Amino acid sequence: MAQLISLEEAISVSCENIQPLDSEYLYINNANMRVLAEDINSTIDIPNFDRSAVDGYAIGTIDLEKLNAGHRACLQVAATIQAGAAERKQVRIGEAYRIMTGAMIPEGCAAIIKQEDVGLEGGHIVVCGSWKKGKNILRAGYELRAGDNVCTRGQIISPEVLERIAACGINKILVHKIPRIYVIDTGTELVLPGSDINTGQIYGSSRSL
């Protein structure tokens, strides 16, 4: 009869004979809950441009200073800047740009006033009150800077990690291959599912794991 060993000895022997798994490249859509085989650093700032945090109106420095000095501002709406628009606009004195959430802010923009905080008079907006410079502006790199670590080797790739990797523009990553595991169940009382069972016996269920 073979000599039995302790659980600790069995684990030790197993670990001594385990070799690192090979790695493979996968598209990120197929990498959920896999184990990363390399460090990943961002190659870009996220976001990579200054953008609006709200739907509102972009105003310039001079008009912002007038507001903060206690004056009321009546500004002409020059145009609307949609999210995804590539053309960079320029804010001039006495005017504002209607701007959507996520849109690139125009040059000369000192703050963005939420649409709920302005009045409308024809093609103009009326703004009152004091506003902090940079209000509602999300600066380039506020989430992640180029070169910042996104995730590390050995990390389990959760949906949150996948989202961050995708935000860096990366579509394929290096992951460890999935190990092949066989569960061995032992015992004279065990019989295979589908077989006839006698008193004192049970079906071995561990193999189905």
Short mmCIF file of C-alpha atoms in Angstrom, two decimals:
data_model
loop_
_atom_site.label_atom_id
_atom_site.label_comp_id
_atom_site.label_asym_id
_atom_site.label_seq_id
_atom_site.Cartn_x
_atom_site.Cartn_y
_atom_site.Cartn_z
CA MET A 1 0.00 0.00 0.00
CA ALA A 2 1.35 3.44 -0.95
CA GLN A 3 2.42 5.62 1.96
CA LEU A 4 0.24 8.65 2.55
CA ILE A 5 1.79 12.11 2.90
CA SER A 6 0.48 15.18 4.67
CA LEU A 7 -1.44 17.94 2.89
CA GLU A 8 1.48 20.31 3.40
CA GLU A 9 3.89 17.85 1.76
CA ALA A 10 1.50 17.33 -1.14
CA ILE A 11 1.26 21.09 -1.71
CA SER A 12 5.05 21.44 -1.53
CA VAL A 13 5.64 18.67 -4.08
CA SER A 14 3.01 20.14 -6.39
CA CYS A 15 4.49 23.64 -6.22
CA GLU A 16 7.98 22.31 -6.98
CA ASN A 17 6.69 20.81 -10.20
CA ILE A 18 4.53 23.69 -11.39
CA GLN A 19 5.94 25.72 -14.28
CA PRO A 20 4.82 29.24 -15.25
CA LEU A 21 2.17 29.17 -17.93
CA ASP A 22 2.86 30.53 -21.38
CA SER A 23 1.22 33.81 -22.33
CA GLU A 24 -0.91 34.88 -25.26
CA TYR A 25 -2.27 38.09 -26.73
CA LEU A 26 -6.01 38.59 -26.54
CA TYR A 27 -8.34 41.32 -27.68
CA ILE A 28 -9.62 43.11 -24.61
CA ASN A 29 -13.20 41.99 -25.32
CA ASN A 30 -12.03 38.42 -24.65
CA ALA A 31 -9.82 39.15 -21.64
CA ASN A 32 -12.36 39.57 -18.84
CA MET A 33 -11.15 37.93 -15.58
CA ARG A 34 -7.92 36.69 -17.16
CA VAL A 35 -4.53 37.28 -15.49
CA LEU A 36 -2.33 40.00 -16.93
CA ALA A 37 1.17 38.91 -18.03
CA GLU A 38 2.71 42.39 -18.35
CA ASP A 39 2.56 45.86 -16.84
CA ILE A 40 0.49 48.36 -18.80
CA ASN A 41 1.23 52.09 -18.76
CA SER A 42 -0.85 54.75 -20.43
CA THR A 43 0.65 56.23 -23.60
CA ILE A 44 -1.66 59.25 -23.55
CA ASP A 45 -3.19 61.75 -21.15
CA ILE A 46 -6.78 60.86 -20.25
CA PRO A 47 -8.57 62.91 -21.34
CA ASN A 48 -6.11 64.21 -23.92
CA PHE A 49 -7.71 67.66 -24.14
CA ASP A 50 -9.38 70.18 -21.83
CA ARG A 51 -13.11 69.48 -21.88
CA SER A 52 -16.38 70.62 -20.40
CA ALA A 53 -17.81 68.86 -17.36
CA VAL A 54 -21.34 70.17 -18.01
CA ASP A 55 -23.76 71.42 -20.61
CA GLY A 56 -23.36 75.18 -20.39
CA TYR A 57 -21.67 78.28 -21.74
CA ALA A 58 -17.95 78.97 -22.12
CA ILE A 59 -16.95 82.53 -21.23
CA GLY A 60 -13.65 84.39 -21.48
CA THR A 61 -11.32 85.89 -18.87
CA ILE A 62 -12.36 89.55 -19.19
CA ASP A 63 -16.08 88.76 -18.85
CA LEU A 64 -15.37 86.47 -15.89
CA GLU A 65 -13.45 89.27 -14.18
CA LYS A 66 -16.40 91.63 -14.72
CA LEU A 67 -18.75 89.10 -13.14
CA ASN A 68 -16.45 88.66 -10.16
CA ALA A 69 -16.34 92.43 -9.76
CA GLY A 70 -20.11 92.42 -9.28
CA HIS A 71 -21.24 93.33 -12.79
CA ARG A 72 -23.97 91.64 -14.80
CA ALA A 73 -22.89 90.15 -18.15
CA CYS A 74 -25.01 89.97 -21.30
CA LEU A 75 -23.10 87.82 -23.77
CA GLN A 76 -23.82 86.96 -27.39
CA VAL A 77 -23.91 83.22 -28.12
CA ALA A 78 -21.39 82.80 -30.95
CA ALA A 79 -22.01 79.12 -31.74
CA THR A 80 -22.48 75.67 -30.23
CA ILE A 81 -19.58 73.29 -29.58
CA GLN A 82 -20.65 69.66 -29.71
CA ALA A 83 -18.78 66.77 -28.08
CA GLY A 84 -16.39 65.30 -30.64
CA ALA A 85 -15.97 68.53 -32.63
CA ALA A 86 -12.30 68.89 -33.64
CA GLU A 87 -12.21 72.58 -34.57
CA ARG A 88 -10.85 74.76 -31.76
CA LYS A 89 -12.92 77.91 -31.25
CA GLN A 90 -11.78 81.24 -29.73
CA VAL A 91 -13.81 83.04 -27.06
CA ARG A 92 -13.87 86.81 -27.54
CA ILE A 93 -14.90 89.58 -25.18
CA GLY A 94 -18.67 89.95 -24.97
CA GLU A 95 -19.49 86.51 -26.32
CA ALA A 96 -19.96 82.95 -25.10
CA TYR A 97 -20.09 79.53 -26.69
CA ARG A 98 -22.82 77.03 -25.97
CA ILE A 99 -20.90 73.88 -25.07
CA MET A 100 -21.90 70.26 -24.48
CA THR A 101 -20.60 67.88 -21.82
CA GLY A 102 -17.32 66.33 -22.98
CA ALA A 103 -16.71 68.91 -25.70
CA MET A 104 -13.29 70.52 -26.14
CA ILE A 105 -13.22 73.94 -24.53
CA PRO A 106 -12.46 76.92 -26.78
CA GLU A 107 -9.26 78.94 -26.53
CA GLY A 108 -9.51 81.79 -24.06
CA CYS A 109 -12.19 80.04 -22.01
CA ALA A 110 -11.89 80.96 -18.34
CA ALA A 111 -14.93 79.11 -16.99
CA ILE A 112 -18.06 77.28 -18.05
CA ILE A 113 -21.35 78.37 -16.57
CA LYS A 114 -23.97 75.63 -16.30
CA GLN A 115 -27.00 76.17 -18.50
CA GLU A 116 -29.22 76.18 -15.41
CA ASP A 117 -27.37 79.24 -14.08
CA VAL A 118 -27.94 81.60 -17.01
CA GLY A 119 -30.87 83.54 -18.38
CA LEU A 120 -31.71 83.72 -22.08
CA GLU A 121 -32.56 86.89 -23.98
CA GLY A 122 -32.83 86.28 -27.70
CA GLY A 123 -29.39 85.23 -28.93
CA HIS A 124 -27.75 86.33 -25.69
CA ILE A 125 -27.25 84.87 -22.24
CA VAL A 126 -27.41 86.84 -19.02
CA VAL A 127 -25.02 85.84 -16.26
CA CYS A 128 -24.77 87.16 -12.71
CA GLY A 129 -22.78 86.27 -9.63
CA SER A 130 -19.20 85.33 -8.87
CA TRP A 131 -17.52 82.34 -10.55
CA LYS A 132 -14.19 80.67 -9.92
CA LYS A 133 -11.70 80.58 -12.79
CA GLY A 134 -11.61 77.06 -14.26
CA LYS A 135 -15.15 76.30 -13.07
CA ASN A 136 -16.56 73.16 -14.77
CA ILE A 137 -13.41 72.65 -16.86
CA LEU A 138 -11.79 69.19 -16.78
CA ARG A 139 -8.12 69.56 -17.63
CA ALA A 140 -6.20 67.18 -19.89
CA GLY A 141 -4.77 64.29 -17.87
CA TYR A 142 -6.99 64.79 -14.84
CA GLU A 143 -7.81 61.06 -14.83
CA LEU A 144 -4.47 59.65 -15.99
CA ARG A 145 -1.17 61.05 -17.28
CA ALA A 146 0.90 59.55 -20.09
CA GLY A 147 3.32 57.10 -18.47
CA ASP A 148 1.10 56.41 -15.45
CA ASN A 149 0.62 52.77 -14.54
CA VAL A 150 -2.80 51.41 -15.49
CA CYS A 151 -2.44 47.84 -14.21
CA THR A 152 0.34 45.43 -13.25
CA ARG A 153 1.50 41.95 -14.16
CA GLY A 154 -0.36 39.26 -12.22
CA GLN A 155 -3.47 41.41 -11.78
CA ILE A 156 -6.86 39.87 -12.48
CA ILE A 157 -8.49 41.82 -15.28
CA SER A 158 -11.84 43.03 -13.95
CA PRO A 159 -14.37 44.96 -16.06
CA GLU A 160 -13.12 48.17 -14.40
CA VAL A 161 -9.54 47.41 -15.47
CA LEU A 162 -10.69 46.61 -19.01
CA GLU A 163 -12.46 49.96 -19.23
CA ARG A 164 -9.29 51.79 -18.18
CA ILE A 165 -7.16 49.85 -20.68
CA ALA A 166 -9.63 50.64 -23.47
CA ALA A 167 -9.55 54.33 -22.51
CA CYS A 168 -5.81 54.26 -23.29
CA GLY A 169 -6.58 53.12 -26.84
CA ILE A 170 -5.18 49.62 -26.27
CA ASN A 171 -7.11 46.78 -27.90
CA LYS A 172 -4.83 43.74 -27.32
CA ILE A 173 -3.06 42.70 -24.11
CA LEU A 174 -0.74 39.92 -22.99
CA VAL A 175 -2.35 37.46 -20.56
CA HIS A 176 -1.42 34.11 -19.05
CA LYS A 177 -2.98 31.09 -20.67
CA ILE A 178 -5.73 29.35 -18.71
CA PRO A 179 -4.45 26.32 -16.74
CA ARG A 180 -5.94 22.90 -17.39
CA ILE A 181 -7.06 21.34 -14.13
CA TYR A 182 -8.27 17.82 -13.42
CA VAL A 183 -10.00 17.08 -10.12
CA ILE A 184 -9.42 13.59 -8.73
CA ASP A 185 -11.92 12.26 -6.24
CA THR A 186 -11.12 9.10 -4.29
CA GLY A 187 -13.06 6.77 -2.07
CA THR A 188 -14.62 3.33 -2.35
CA GLU A 189 -18.01 4.85 -1.68
CA LEU A 190 -17.93 6.95 -4.87
CA VAL A 191 -19.60 5.99 -8.13
CA LEU A 192 -19.88 7.94 -11.35
CA PRO A 193 -23.06 9.95 -11.99
CA GLY A 194 -25.36 7.91 -14.23
CA SER A 195 -24.30 4.61 -12.66
CA ASP A 196 -26.44 2.43 -10.43
CA ILE A 197 -25.95 3.27 -6.77
CA ASN A 198 -26.04 0.88 -3.83
CA THR A 199 -26.60 1.46 -0.15
CA GLY A 200 -23.55 3.11 1.38
CA GLN A 201 -22.44 4.70 -1.88
CA ILE A 202 -22.66 8.28 -3.15
CA TYR A 203 -22.18 9.89 -6.51
CA GLY A 204 -18.80 11.54 -6.97
CA SER A 205 -19.55 15.16 -7.82
CA SER A 206 -16.10 16.79 -7.59
CA ARG A 207 -15.11 15.85 -11.14
CA SER A 208 -17.81 18.10 -12.55
CA LEU A 209 -16.17 21.22 -11.12
#
